[in-house]
mmCIF file of N, CA and C in Angstrom:
data_model
loop_
_atom_site.group_PDB
_atom_site.id
_atom_site.type_symbol
_atom_site.label_atom_id
_atom_site.label_comp_id
_atom_site.label_asym_id
_atom_site.label_seq_id
_atom_site.Cartn_x
_atom_site.Cartn_y
_atom_site.Cartn_z
ATOM 1 N N MET F 25 86.991 143.079 20.788
ATOM 2 C CA MET F 25 87.701 144.351 20.540
ATOM 3 C C MET F 25 87.973 144.562 19.084
ATOM 4 N N PHE F 26 87.627 145.209 18.477
ATOM 5 C CA PHE F 26 87.614 145.235 16.656
ATOM 6 C C PHE F 26 88.974 146.402 16.587
ATOM 7 N N PRO F 27 89.922 146.371 15.254
ATOM 8 C CA PRO F 27 90.556 147.092 15.011
ATOM 9 C C PRO F 27 89.722 148.621 15.202
ATOM 10 N N TYR F 28 90.710 149.424 15.285
ATOM 11 C CA TYR F 28 90.174 150.836 14.853
ATOM 12 C C TYR F 28 90.872 151.727 14.367
ATOM 13 N N HIS F 29 90.860 151.931 13.107
ATOM 14 C CA HIS F 29 91.668 152.805 12.076
ATOM 15 C C HIS F 29 91.692 154.264 12.013
ATOM 16 N N LEU F 30 92.250 155.146 12.083
ATOM 17 C CA LEU F 30 92.189 156.387 11.874
ATOM 18 C C LEU F 30 92.041 157.120 10.826
ATOM 19 N N SER F 31 93.761 156.817 9.862
ATOM 20 C CA SER F 31 94.057 156.679 8.622
ATOM 21 C C SER F 31 94.941 155.814 8.418
ATOM 22 N N PRO F 32 95.135 155.504 7.256
ATOM 23 C CA PRO F 32 96.202 154.649 6.637
ATOM 24 C C PRO F 32 97.404 154.772 7.220
ATOM 25 N N GLU F 33 98.045 155.944 7.317
ATOM 26 C CA GLU F 33 98.999 156.188 7.856
ATOM 27 C C GLU F 33 99.579 155.525 9.727
ATOM 28 N N ASP F 34 97.954 155.577 10.148
ATOM 29 C CA ASP F 34 98.095 155.206 11.616
ATOM 30 C C ASP F 34 97.961 153.619 11.642
ATOM 31 N N GLU F 35 97.685 152.925 10.540
ATOM 32 C CA GLU F 35 97.348 151.585 10.682
ATOM 33 C C GLU F 35 98.571 150.727 11.812
ATOM 34 N N SER F 36 99.805 151.265 11.502
ATOM 35 C CA SER F 36 100.685 150.620 12.188
ATOM 36 C C SER F 36 100.825 150.789 13.894
ATOM 37 N N GLN F 37 100.107 151.951 13.896
ATOM 38 C CA GLN F 37 100.094 151.881 15.425
ATOM 39 C C GLN F 37 98.850 151.311 16.019
ATOM 40 N N THR F 38 98.105 150.314 15.366
ATOM 41 C CA THR F 38 96.742 149.563 15.814
ATOM 42 C C THR F 38 97.166 148.319 15.965
ATOM 43 N N THR F 39 96.644 148.164 17.609
ATOM 44 C CA THR F 39 96.666 146.947 18.265
ATOM 45 C C THR F 39 95.766 146.391 18.279
ATOM 46 N N SER F 40 95.288 145.283 17.974
ATOM 47 C CA SER F 40 93.875 144.814 17.982
ATOM 48 C C SER F 40 93.799 143.321 18.341
ATOM 49 N N CYS F 41 92.308 143.131 18.848
ATOM 50 C CA CYS F 41 92.009 141.564 18.909
ATOM 51 C C CYS F 41 91.102 141.427 18.666
ATOM 52 N N ASP F 42 90.567 140.407 17.793
ATOM 53 C CA ASP F 42 89.098 140.329 17.217
ATOM 54 C C ASP F 42 89.138 138.608 17.106
ATOM 55 N N PHE F 43 88.073 138.040 16.419
ATOM 56 C CA PHE F 43 87.723 137.002 16.250
ATOM 57 C C PHE F 43 88.216 136.476 14.985
ATOM 58 N N GLU F 44 89.017 136.932 13.947
ATOM 59 C CA GLU F 44 89.581 136.582 12.628
ATOM 60 C C GLU F 44 90.863 135.630 13.117
ATOM 61 N N SER F 45 91.657 136.310 14.087
ATOM 62 C CA SER F 45 92.445 135.384 14.595
ATOM 63 C C SER F 45 92.981 134.903 16.154
ATOM 64 N N PRO F 46 93.482 133.982 16.478
ATOM 65 C CA PRO F 46 93.481 133.767 17.873
ATOM 66 C C PRO F 46 94.292 134.522 18.677
ATOM 67 N N CYS F 47 93.595 135.094 19.718
ATOM 68 C CA CYS F 47 94.420 135.805 20.633
ATOM 69 C C CYS F 47 94.404 135.940 22.096
ATOM 70 N N SER F 48 94.248 134.520 22.083
ATOM 71 C CA SER F 48 94.087 134.072 23.839
ATOM 72 C C SER F 48 92.628 134.926 24.296
ATOM 73 N N TRP F 49 91.626 134.762 23.771
ATOM 74 C CA TRP F 49 90.593 135.149 24.666
ATOM 75 C C TRP F 49 90.025 134.183 25.402
ATOM 76 N N THR F 50 89.798 134.165 26.758
ATOM 77 C CA THR F 50 89.096 133.828 27.712
ATOM 78 C C THR F 50 87.756 133.390 27.760
ATOM 79 N N PHE F 51 86.977 132.277 27.850
ATOM 80 C CA PHE F 51 85.597 132.493 27.903
ATOM 81 C C PHE F 51 85.396 131.313 29.169
ATOM 82 N N SER F 52 84.448 132.174 30.128
ATOM 83 C CA SER F 52 84.106 131.400 31.231
ATOM 84 C C SER F 52 82.365 131.713 31.753
ATOM 85 N N ASN F 53 81.903 130.608 32.084
ATOM 86 C CA ASN F 53 80.683 130.940 32.573
ATOM 87 C C ASN F 53 80.109 129.707 33.528
ATOM 88 N N HIS F 54 78.876 129.616 34.177
ATOM 89 C CA HIS F 54 78.487 128.790 34.880
ATOM 90 C C HIS F 54 77.951 127.750 34.304
ATOM 91 N N SER F 55 78.022 127.438 33.456
ATOM 92 C CA SER F 55 77.695 126.467 32.542
ATOM 93 C C SER F 55 78.315 125.028 32.336
ATOM 94 N N ILE F 56 77.599 123.983 32.161
ATOM 95 C CA ILE F 56 78.258 122.479 31.956
ATOM 96 C C ILE F 56 78.946 122.473 30.672
ATOM 97 N N ARG F 57 78.180 122.945 29.539
ATOM 98 C CA ARG F 57 78.574 122.781 28.403
ATOM 99 C C ARG F 57 79.397 123.765 27.637
ATOM 100 N N ASN F 58 79.569 123.485 26.496
ATOM 101 C CA ASN F 58 80.288 124.844 25.329
ATOM 102 C C ASN F 58 79.289 125.956 25.120
ATOM 103 N N ASP F 59 79.129 126.560 25.746
ATOM 104 C CA ASP F 59 78.187 127.763 25.369
ATOM 105 C C ASP F 59 78.739 128.681 24.029
ATOM 106 N N TRP F 60 80.235 129.024 24.079
ATOM 107 C CA TRP F 60 80.731 129.538 23.033
ATOM 108 C C TRP F 60 81.402 129.350 21.863
ATOM 109 N N ARG F 61 81.023 129.891 21.123
ATOM 110 C CA ARG F 61 81.446 129.573 19.606
ATOM 111 C C ARG F 61 82.167 130.743 18.762
ATOM 112 N N VAL F 62 83.186 130.290 18.027
ATOM 113 C CA VAL F 62 83.657 131.605 16.983
ATOM 114 C C VAL F 62 83.300 130.838 15.791
ATOM 115 N N MET F 63 82.427 131.591 15.103
ATOM 116 C CA MET F 63 81.957 131.214 13.628
ATOM 117 C C MET F 63 82.011 132.384 12.605
ATOM 118 N N SER F 64 81.412 132.001 11.484
ATOM 119 C CA SER F 64 81.387 132.890 10.320
ATOM 120 C C SER F 64 79.643 133.109 10.273
ATOM 121 N N PRO F 65 79.106 133.945 9.616
ATOM 122 C CA PRO F 65 77.930 133.812 9.087
ATOM 123 C C PRO F 65 77.461 132.808 8.319
ATOM 124 N N GLN F 66 78.431 132.443 7.225
ATOM 125 C CA GLN F 66 78.029 131.322 6.449
ATOM 126 C C GLN F 66 77.920 130.088 7.367
ATOM 127 N N GLN F 67 78.325 129.738 8.419
ATOM 128 C CA GLN F 67 78.392 128.521 9.404
ATOM 129 C C GLN F 67 77.171 128.605 9.955
ATOM 130 N N HIS F 68 76.894 130.080 10.143
ATOM 131 C CA HIS F 68 75.605 130.159 11.545
ATOM 132 C C HIS F 68 73.913 130.013 10.397
ATOM 133 N N ARG F 69 74.719 129.788 9.331
ATOM 134 C CA ARG F 69 73.211 129.814 8.248
ATOM 135 C C ARG F 69 72.351 128.463 8.175
ATOM 136 N N SER F 70 73.194 127.576 8.963
ATOM 137 C CA SER F 70 72.581 126.341 8.944
ATOM 138 C C SER F 70 71.545 125.989 10.221
ATOM 139 N N SER F 71 71.733 127.153 11.114
ATOM 140 C CA SER F 71 70.896 127.391 12.259
ATOM 141 C C SER F 71 69.625 127.339 11.757
ATOM 142 N N THR F 72 68.999 126.829 12.861
ATOM 143 C CA THR F 72 67.398 126.899 12.696
ATOM 144 C C THR F 72 66.779 128.536 13.477
ATOM 145 N N GLN F 73 67.839 128.854 13.823
ATOM 146 C CA GLN F 73 67.295 130.406 14.046
ATOM 147 C C GLN F 73 66.385 131.104 12.877
ATOM 148 N N ALA F 74 65.197 132.112 13.057
ATOM 149 C CA ALA F 74 64.696 133.029 12.087
ATOM 150 C C ALA F 74 65.796 133.764 11.840
ATOM 151 N N MET F 75 66.204 134.587 12.632
ATOM 152 C CA MET F 75 66.815 135.919 12.353
ATOM 153 C C MET F 75 68.362 135.416 12.870
ATOM 154 N N LYS F 76 69.361 135.876 11.926
ATOM 155 C CA LYS F 76 71.210 136.081 12.082
ATOM 156 C C LYS F 76 71.663 136.692 11.358
ATOM 157 N N PRO F 77 72.875 137.101 12.058
ATOM 158 C CA PRO F 77 73.601 137.999 10.908
ATOM 159 C C PRO F 77 73.944 137.457 9.468
ATOM 160 N N VAL F 78 74.225 138.400 8.662
ATOM 161 C CA VAL F 78 74.467 138.132 7.563
ATOM 162 C C VAL F 78 76.001 138.534 7.071
ATOM 163 N N SER F 79 76.443 139.217 8.024
ATOM 164 C CA SER F 79 77.867 139.551 7.788
ATOM 165 C C SER F 79 78.271 139.918 9.540
ATOM 166 N N ASP F 80 79.621 139.892 9.235
ATOM 167 C CA ASP F 80 80.323 139.961 10.906
ATOM 168 C C ASP F 80 80.970 141.649 10.852
ATOM 169 N N HIS F 81 80.728 142.194 11.993
ATOM 170 C CA HIS F 81 81.036 143.708 12.343
ATOM 171 C C HIS F 81 82.501 144.130 12.042
ATOM 172 N N SER F 82 83.400 143.460 12.247
ATOM 173 C CA SER F 82 84.428 143.885 12.191
ATOM 174 C C SER F 82 85.392 143.683 10.682
ATOM 175 N N GLU F 83 84.554 142.815 9.831
ATOM 176 C CA GLU F 83 84.932 142.667 8.293
ATOM 177 C C GLU F 83 83.956 143.162 7.455
ATOM 178 N N GLY F 84 82.857 143.226 8.043
ATOM 179 C CA GLY F 84 81.456 143.741 7.123
ATOM 180 C C GLY F 84 81.350 142.725 6.057
ATOM 181 N N SER F 85 81.795 141.645 6.140
ATOM 182 C CA SER F 85 81.545 140.460 4.798
ATOM 183 C C SER F 85 81.079 139.181 5.550
ATOM 184 N N SER F 86 80.451 138.219 4.839
ATOM 185 C CA SER F 86 79.810 136.656 5.591
ATOM 186 C C SER F 86 81.159 135.831 5.883
ATOM 187 N N ASP F 87 82.642 136.380 5.315
ATOM 188 C CA ASP F 87 83.603 135.507 6.017
ATOM 189 C C ASP F 87 84.356 136.044 7.013
ATOM 190 N N GLY F 88 83.787 137.168 7.756
ATOM 191 C CA GLY F 88 84.347 137.613 8.911
ATOM 192 C C GLY F 88 83.983 136.466 10.200
ATOM 193 N N HIS F 89 84.469 136.587 11.301
ATOM 194 C CA HIS F 89 84.121 135.628 12.553
ATOM 195 C C HIS F 89 83.439 136.243 13.415
ATOM 196 N N PHE F 90 82.548 135.854 14.302
ATOM 197 C CA PHE F 90 81.836 136.708 15.449
ATOM 198 C C PHE F 90 81.741 135.440 16.265
ATOM 199 N N LEU F 91 81.488 135.974 17.876
ATOM 200 C CA LEU F 91 81.402 134.768 18.817
ATOM 201 C C LEU F 91 79.957 134.900 19.174
ATOM 202 N N LEU F 92 79.724 133.609 19.196
ATOM 203 C CA LEU F 92 78.083 132.754 19.173
ATOM 204 C C LEU F 92 77.970 132.148 20.698
ATOM 205 N N LEU F 93 77.267 133.161 21.396
ATOM 206 C CA LEU F 93 76.916 132.563 22.711
ATOM 207 C C LEU F 93 75.378 131.632 22.621
ATOM 208 N N SER F 94 75.441 130.440 22.512
ATOM 209 C CA SER F 94 73.990 129.854 22.953
ATOM 210 C C SER F 94 73.898 129.264 24.389
ATOM 211 N N PRO F 95 73.260 129.930 24.906
ATOM 212 C CA PRO F 95 73.385 129.294 26.369
ATOM 213 C C PRO F 95 72.480 128.191 27.013
ATOM 214 N N SER F 96 72.713 127.400 27.534
ATOM 215 C CA SER F 96 71.947 125.958 27.975
ATOM 216 C C SER F 96 70.452 126.497 28.201
ATOM 217 N N SER F 97 69.497 125.493 27.999
ATOM 218 C CA SER F 97 68.441 125.675 28.545
ATOM 219 C C SER F 97 68.313 126.059 30.254
ATOM 220 N N SER F 98 69.166 124.845 30.593
ATOM 221 C CA SER F 98 68.923 124.976 32.517
ATOM 222 C C SER F 98 69.508 126.756 32.460
ATOM 223 N N SER F 99 70.304 127.137 31.603
ATOM 224 C CA SER F 99 71.070 128.438 32.063
ATOM 225 C C SER F 99 69.919 129.479 32.192
ATOM 226 N N ARG F 100 69.359 129.222 31.057
ATOM 227 C CA ARG F 100 68.357 130.181 30.700
ATOM 228 C C ARG F 100 66.942 130.041 31.768
ATOM 229 N N ALA F 101 66.650 128.540 32.281
ATOM 230 C CA ALA F 101 65.463 128.911 32.990
ATOM 231 C C ALA F 101 65.805 129.100 34.324
ATOM 232 N N SER F 102 67.001 129.080 34.645
ATOM 233 C CA SER F 102 67.618 129.478 36.077
ATOM 234 C C SER F 102 67.518 131.062 36.060
ATOM 235 N N ARG F 103 67.504 131.421 34.696
ATOM 236 C CA ARG F 103 67.554 132.933 34.945
ATOM 237 C C ARG F 103 69.109 133.821 35.224
ATOM 238 N N LYS F 104 70.061 132.824 35.297
ATOM 239 C CA LYS F 104 71.109 133.221 35.766
ATOM 240 C C LYS F 104 72.286 133.031 34.468
ATOM 241 N N CYS F 105 71.901 133.250 33.843
ATOM 242 C CA CYS F 105 72.856 133.585 32.486
ATOM 243 C C CYS F 105 73.825 134.941 32.623
ATOM 244 N N GLU F 106 74.895 134.319 33.088
ATOM 245 C CA GLU F 106 76.183 135.167 33.359
ATOM 246 C C GLU F 106 77.517 134.561 32.685
ATOM 247 N N TYR F 107 77.941 135.569 31.941
ATOM 248 C CA TYR F 107 78.868 134.900 31.228
ATOM 249 C C TYR F 107 80.146 135.710 30.906
ATOM 250 N N TYR F 108 81.019 135.196 30.979
ATOM 251 C CA TYR F 108 82.313 136.423 30.943
ATOM 252 C C TYR F 108 83.217 136.132 29.636
ATOM 253 N N ILE F 109 83.815 137.233 29.028
ATOM 254 C CA ILE F 109 84.918 137.405 28.115
ATOM 255 C C ILE F 109 86.022 137.745 28.452
ATOM 256 N N THR F 110 87.194 137.423 28.524
ATOM 257 C CA THR F 110 88.287 138.152 28.856
ATOM 258 C C THR F 110 89.370 137.966 27.952
ATOM 259 N N SER F 111 89.580 138.989 27.728
ATOM 260 C CA SER F 111 90.886 139.336 26.713
ATOM 261 C C SER F 111 92.282 139.135 26.821
ATOM 262 N N PRO F 112 93.172 139.327 26.327
ATOM 263 C CA PRO F 112 94.495 139.221 26.689
ATOM 264 C C PRO F 112 95.058 140.810 26.984
ATOM 265 N N VAL F 113 95.936 141.146 27.573
ATOM 266 C CA VAL F 113 96.378 142.494 27.370
ATOM 267 C C VAL F 113 96.500 143.090 26.038
ATOM 268 N N VAL F 114 95.932 144.154 25.854
ATOM 269 C CA VAL F 114 96.323 144.587 24.751
ATOM 270 C C VAL F 114 97.111 146.173 24.858
ATOM 271 N N TYR F 115 98.291 146.441 24.528
ATOM 272 C CA TYR F 115 98.956 147.443 24.760
ATOM 273 C C TYR F 115 98.610 148.409 23.561
ATOM 274 N N SER F 116 98.841 149.391 24.036
ATOM 275 C CA SER F 116 98.460 150.758 23.373
ATOM 276 C C SER F 116 99.612 151.553 23.015
ATOM 277 N N SER F 117 99.980 151.661 21.598
ATOM 278 C CA SER F 117 101.251 152.393 21.305
ATOM 279 C C SER F 117 100.853 153.860 21.563
ATOM 280 N N GLY F 118 99.950 154.296 21.641
ATOM 281 C CA GLY F 118 99.773 155.953 21.742
ATOM 282 C C GLY F 118 98.910 156.182 23.026
ATOM 283 N N PRO F 119 98.931 156.974 23.505
ATOM 284 C CA PRO F 119 97.969 157.647 24.773
ATOM 285 C C PRO F 119 96.976 157.401 24.775
ATOM 286 N N LEU F 120 95.951 157.178 23.703
ATOM 287 C CA LEU F 120 94.549 156.447 23.597
ATOM 288 C C LEU F 120 94.699 155.195 23.112
ATOM 289 N N CYS F 121 93.541 154.487 23.999
ATOM 290 C CA CYS F 121 92.839 153.114 23.187
ATOM 291 C C CYS F 121 91.619 153.481 22.935
ATOM 292 N N HIS F 122 91.271 153.014 21.865
ATOM 293 C CA HIS F 122 89.925 152.714 21.655
ATOM 294 C C HIS F 122 89.191 151.727 21.325
ATOM 295 N N LEU F 123 88.278 151.317 22.032
ATOM 296 C CA LEU F 123 87.556 150.245 22.131
ATOM 297 C C LEU F 123 86.225 149.714 21.444
ATOM 298 N N GLN F 124 85.667 148.865 20.504
ATOM 299 C CA GLN F 124 84.671 148.914 19.711
ATOM 300 C C GLN F 124 83.897 147.672 19.757
ATOM 301 N N LEU F 125 82.619 147.557 20.199
ATOM 302 C CA LEU F 125 82.021 146.478 20.400
ATOM 303 C C LEU F 125 80.860 146.556 19.433
ATOM 304 N N ALA F 126 80.253 145.552 18.796
ATOM 305 C CA ALA F 126 78.926 145.061 18.532
ATOM 306 C C ALA F 126 78.148 143.926 19.018
ATOM 307 N N ARG F 127 77.010 144.064 19.122
ATOM 308 C CA ARG F 127 76.077 142.733 19.287
ATOM 309 C C ARG F 127 75.097 142.901 18.490
ATOM 310 N N PHE F 128 74.897 141.422 18.140
ATOM 311 C CA PHE F 128 73.713 140.885 17.448
ATOM 312 C C PHE F 128 72.678 139.954 18.390
ATOM 313 N N GLU F 129 71.349 140.180 18.618
ATOM 314 C CA GLU F 129 70.707 139.251 19.331
ATOM 315 C C GLU F 129 69.372 138.854 18.655
ATOM 316 N N SER F 130 68.962 137.734 18.445
ATOM 317 C CA SER F 130 68.204 136.952 17.650
ATOM 318 C C SER F 130 66.994 136.588 18.549
ATOM 319 N N GLY F 131 66.714 137.157 19.808
ATOM 320 C CA GLY F 131 65.873 136.418 20.524
ATOM 321 C C GLY F 131 64.515 137.228 20.690
ATOM 322 N N LEU F 132 63.610 137.104 21.541
ATOM 323 C CA LEU F 132 62.430 138.163 22.271
ATOM 324 C C LEU F 132 63.160 138.878 22.988
ATOM 325 N N THR F 133 63.766 138.494 24.017
ATOM 326 C CA THR F 133 64.538 139.371 25.107
ATOM 327 C C THR F 133 66.017 139.542 25.126
ATOM 328 N N ALA F 134 66.022 140.654 25.196
ATOM 329 C CA ALA F 134 67.396 141.225 24.874
ATOM 330 C C ALA F 134 68.146 140.804 26.333
ATOM 331 N N GLY F 135 69.364 140.628 26.584
ATOM 332 C CA GLY F 135 70.176 140.735 27.620
ATOM 333 C C GLY F 135 70.967 142.225 27.936
ATOM 334 N N ASN F 136 71.803 142.319 28.746
ATOM 335 C CA ASN F 136 72.454 143.678 29.111
ATOM 336 C C ASN F 136 74.173 143.103 29.000
ATOM 337 N N LEU F 137 74.813 143.811 28.054
ATOM 338 C CA LEU F 137 76.262 143.694 28.235
ATOM 339 C C LEU F 137 76.884 144.688 28.797
ATOM 340 N N SER F 138 77.906 144.777 30.262
ATOM 341 C CA SER F 138 78.491 145.250 30.642
ATOM 342 C C SER F 138 80.079 145.310 29.997
ATOM 343 N N VAL F 139 80.637 146.244 30.061
ATOM 344 C CA VAL F 139 82.276 146.202 29.762
ATOM 345 C C VAL F 139 82.669 146.691 30.861
ATOM 346 N N LEU F 140 84.139 146.302 31.301
ATOM 347 C CA LEU F 140 85.150 146.399 32.694
ATOM 348 C C LEU F 140 86.231 146.401 31.709
ATOM 349 N N VAL F 141 86.949 147.617 31.964
ATOM 350 C CA VAL F 141 88.513 147.626 31.500
ATOM 351 C C VAL F 141 89.370 147.948 32.895
ATOM 352 N N LYS F 142 90.356 147.316 32.702
ATOM 353 C CA LYS F 142 91.324 147.638 33.561
ATOM 354 C C LYS F 142 92.537 147.878 33.268
ATOM 355 N N PRO F 143 92.957 148.985 33.217
ATOM 356 C CA PRO F 143 94.254 149.698 32.800
ATOM 357 C C PRO F 143 95.543 148.876 33.121
ATOM 358 N N VAL F 144 96.449 148.743 32.668
ATOM 359 C CA VAL F 144 97.857 147.998 33.065
ATOM 360 C C VAL F 144 98.281 148.962 33.965
ATOM 361 N N ASN F 145 98.863 148.189 35.015
ATOM 362 C CA ASN F 145 99.554 149.055 36.394
ATOM 363 C C ASN F 145 98.737 150.125 36.925
ATOM 364 N N SER F 146 97.625 149.497 37.085
ATOM 365 C CA SER F 146 96.176 150.653 37.735
ATOM 366 C C SER F 146 95.226 149.625 38.650
ATOM 367 N N ALA F 147 94.804 149.744 39.838
ATOM 368 C CA ALA F 147 94.000 149.278 40.839
ATOM 369 C C ALA F 147 92.470 149.585 40.126
ATOM 370 N N SER F 148 92.527 150.424 39.507
ATOM 371 C CA SER F 148 91.230 150.881 39.180
ATOM 372 C C SER F 148 90.699 150.076 37.839
ATOM 373 N N VAL F 149 88.916 149.870 38.220
ATOM 374 C CA VAL F 149 88.371 149.405 36.924
ATOM 375 C C VAL F 149 87.355 150.290 36.228
ATOM 376 N N ILE F 150 87.458 150.493 35.330
ATOM 377 C CA ILE F 150 86.227 151.546 34.505
ATOM 378 C C ILE F 150 85.484 150.507 34.094
ATOM 379 N N SER F 151 83.867 150.713 34.478
ATOM 380 C CA SER F 151 82.920 149.837 34.451
ATOM 381 C C SER F 151 81.720 150.691 33.196
ATOM 382 N N THR F 152 81.386 149.966 32.462
ATOM 383 C CA THR F 152 80.140 151.095 31.888
ATOM 384 C C THR F 152 78.846 149.726 31.283
ATOM 385 N N SER F 153 77.961 150.043 31.615
ATOM 386 C CA SER F 153 76.744 149.407 30.747
ATOM 387 C C SER F 153 76.838 149.283 29.264
ATOM 388 N N ALA F 154 76.877 148.440 28.245
ATOM 389 C CA ALA F 154 76.733 149.134 26.922
ATOM 390 C C ALA F 154 75.929 147.956 26.296
ATOM 391 N N LEU F 155 75.380 148.488 24.938
ATOM 392 C CA LEU F 155 74.457 148.023 24.346
ATOM 393 C C LEU F 155 73.220 147.067 24.887
ATOM 394 N N SER F 156 72.526 148.162 25.682
ATOM 395 C CA SER F 156 71.343 147.697 26.321
ATOM 396 C C SER F 156 70.318 147.732 25.550
ATOM 397 N N GLY F 157 70.055 148.558 24.432
ATOM 398 C CA GLY F 157 69.165 148.343 23.381
ATOM 399 C C GLY F 157 69.553 147.838 22.229
ATOM 400 N N ARG F 158 68.373 147.574 21.413
ATOM 401 C CA ARG F 158 68.470 146.858 20.345
ATOM 402 C C ARG F 158 67.324 147.337 19.151
ATOM 403 N N ALA F 159 67.956 147.388 18.073
ATOM 404 C CA ALA F 159 66.929 147.478 16.865
ATOM 405 C C ALA F 159 66.030 146.060 16.430
ATOM 406 N N GLN F 160 65.072 146.348 15.572
ATOM 407 C CA GLN F 160 64.453 144.953 15.090
ATOM 408 C C GLN F 160 65.083 144.469 14.480
ATOM 409 N N ASP F 161 65.948 144.448 13.990
ATOM 410 C CA ASP F 161 66.866 143.551 13.314
ATOM 411 C C ASP F 161 67.692 143.074 13.753
ATOM 412 N N GLY F 162 67.608 143.046 15.153
ATOM 413 C CA GLY F 162 68.801 142.552 15.871
ATOM 414 C C GLY F 162 69.929 142.842 16.297
ATOM 415 N N THR F 163 70.370 144.207 15.678
ATOM 416 C CA THR F 163 71.553 144.605 15.890
ATOM 417 C C THR F 163 71.565 145.677 17.003
ATOM 418 N N SER F 164 72.651 145.815 17.669
ATOM 419 C CA SER F 164 72.754 146.903 18.682
ATOM 420 C C SER F 164 73.597 147.893 18.286
ATOM 421 N N THR F 165 73.489 149.044 18.630
ATOM 422 C CA THR F 165 74.140 150.395 18.868
ATOM 423 C C THR F 165 75.668 149.810 19.173
ATOM 424 N N LEU F 166 76.334 150.682 18.537
ATOM 425 C CA LEU F 166 77.891 150.506 18.644
ATOM 426 C C LEU F 166 78.379 150.892 20.168
ATOM 427 N N LEU F 167 79.114 150.264 20.752
ATOM 428 C CA LEU F 167 79.542 150.830 21.939
ATOM 429 C C LEU F 167 81.347 151.389 21.580
ATOM 430 N N SER F 168 81.365 152.797 21.811
ATOM 431 C CA SER F 168 82.574 153.105 21.700
ATOM 432 C C SER F 168 83.483 153.925 23.098
ATOM 433 N N MET F 169 84.678 153.178 23.449
ATOM 434 C CA MET F 169 85.247 153.812 24.625
ATOM 435 C C MET F 169 86.561 154.446 24.252
ATOM 436 N N GLU F 170 86.976 155.422 24.714
ATOM 437 C CA GLU F 170 88.216 155.830 24.430
ATOM 438 C C GLU F 170 88.903 156.492 25.452
#
């Protein structure tokens, strides 16, 4: 989740959880190795992949950080690449909560991303498919939920 700023005076009302500072993200999957890594585009430059992001989405610079998923070859071969990211509870100081997500993929095939939102003190879960398409440069359209 990235911070959403309506105007400078609203910044004090923003609660955010991104990859710039630790905020207790939980990463899980069905793999036996460490598939998740938080890194910057500068760190990712040494990768052998031909296509990679030149900046992160939240900072808009090469100094920002993003989450890199590198599934193991056995996960890809089994076609059971199912990975989960869980954020800590993020409290809203107002009646609305704004969630923004962005994704970059550098392979021939694009995976699907689903978002589940569970409001605090509620048994219901809001589910949506997100970011299922992608442009030729590897970027995906931004999902915004309010």
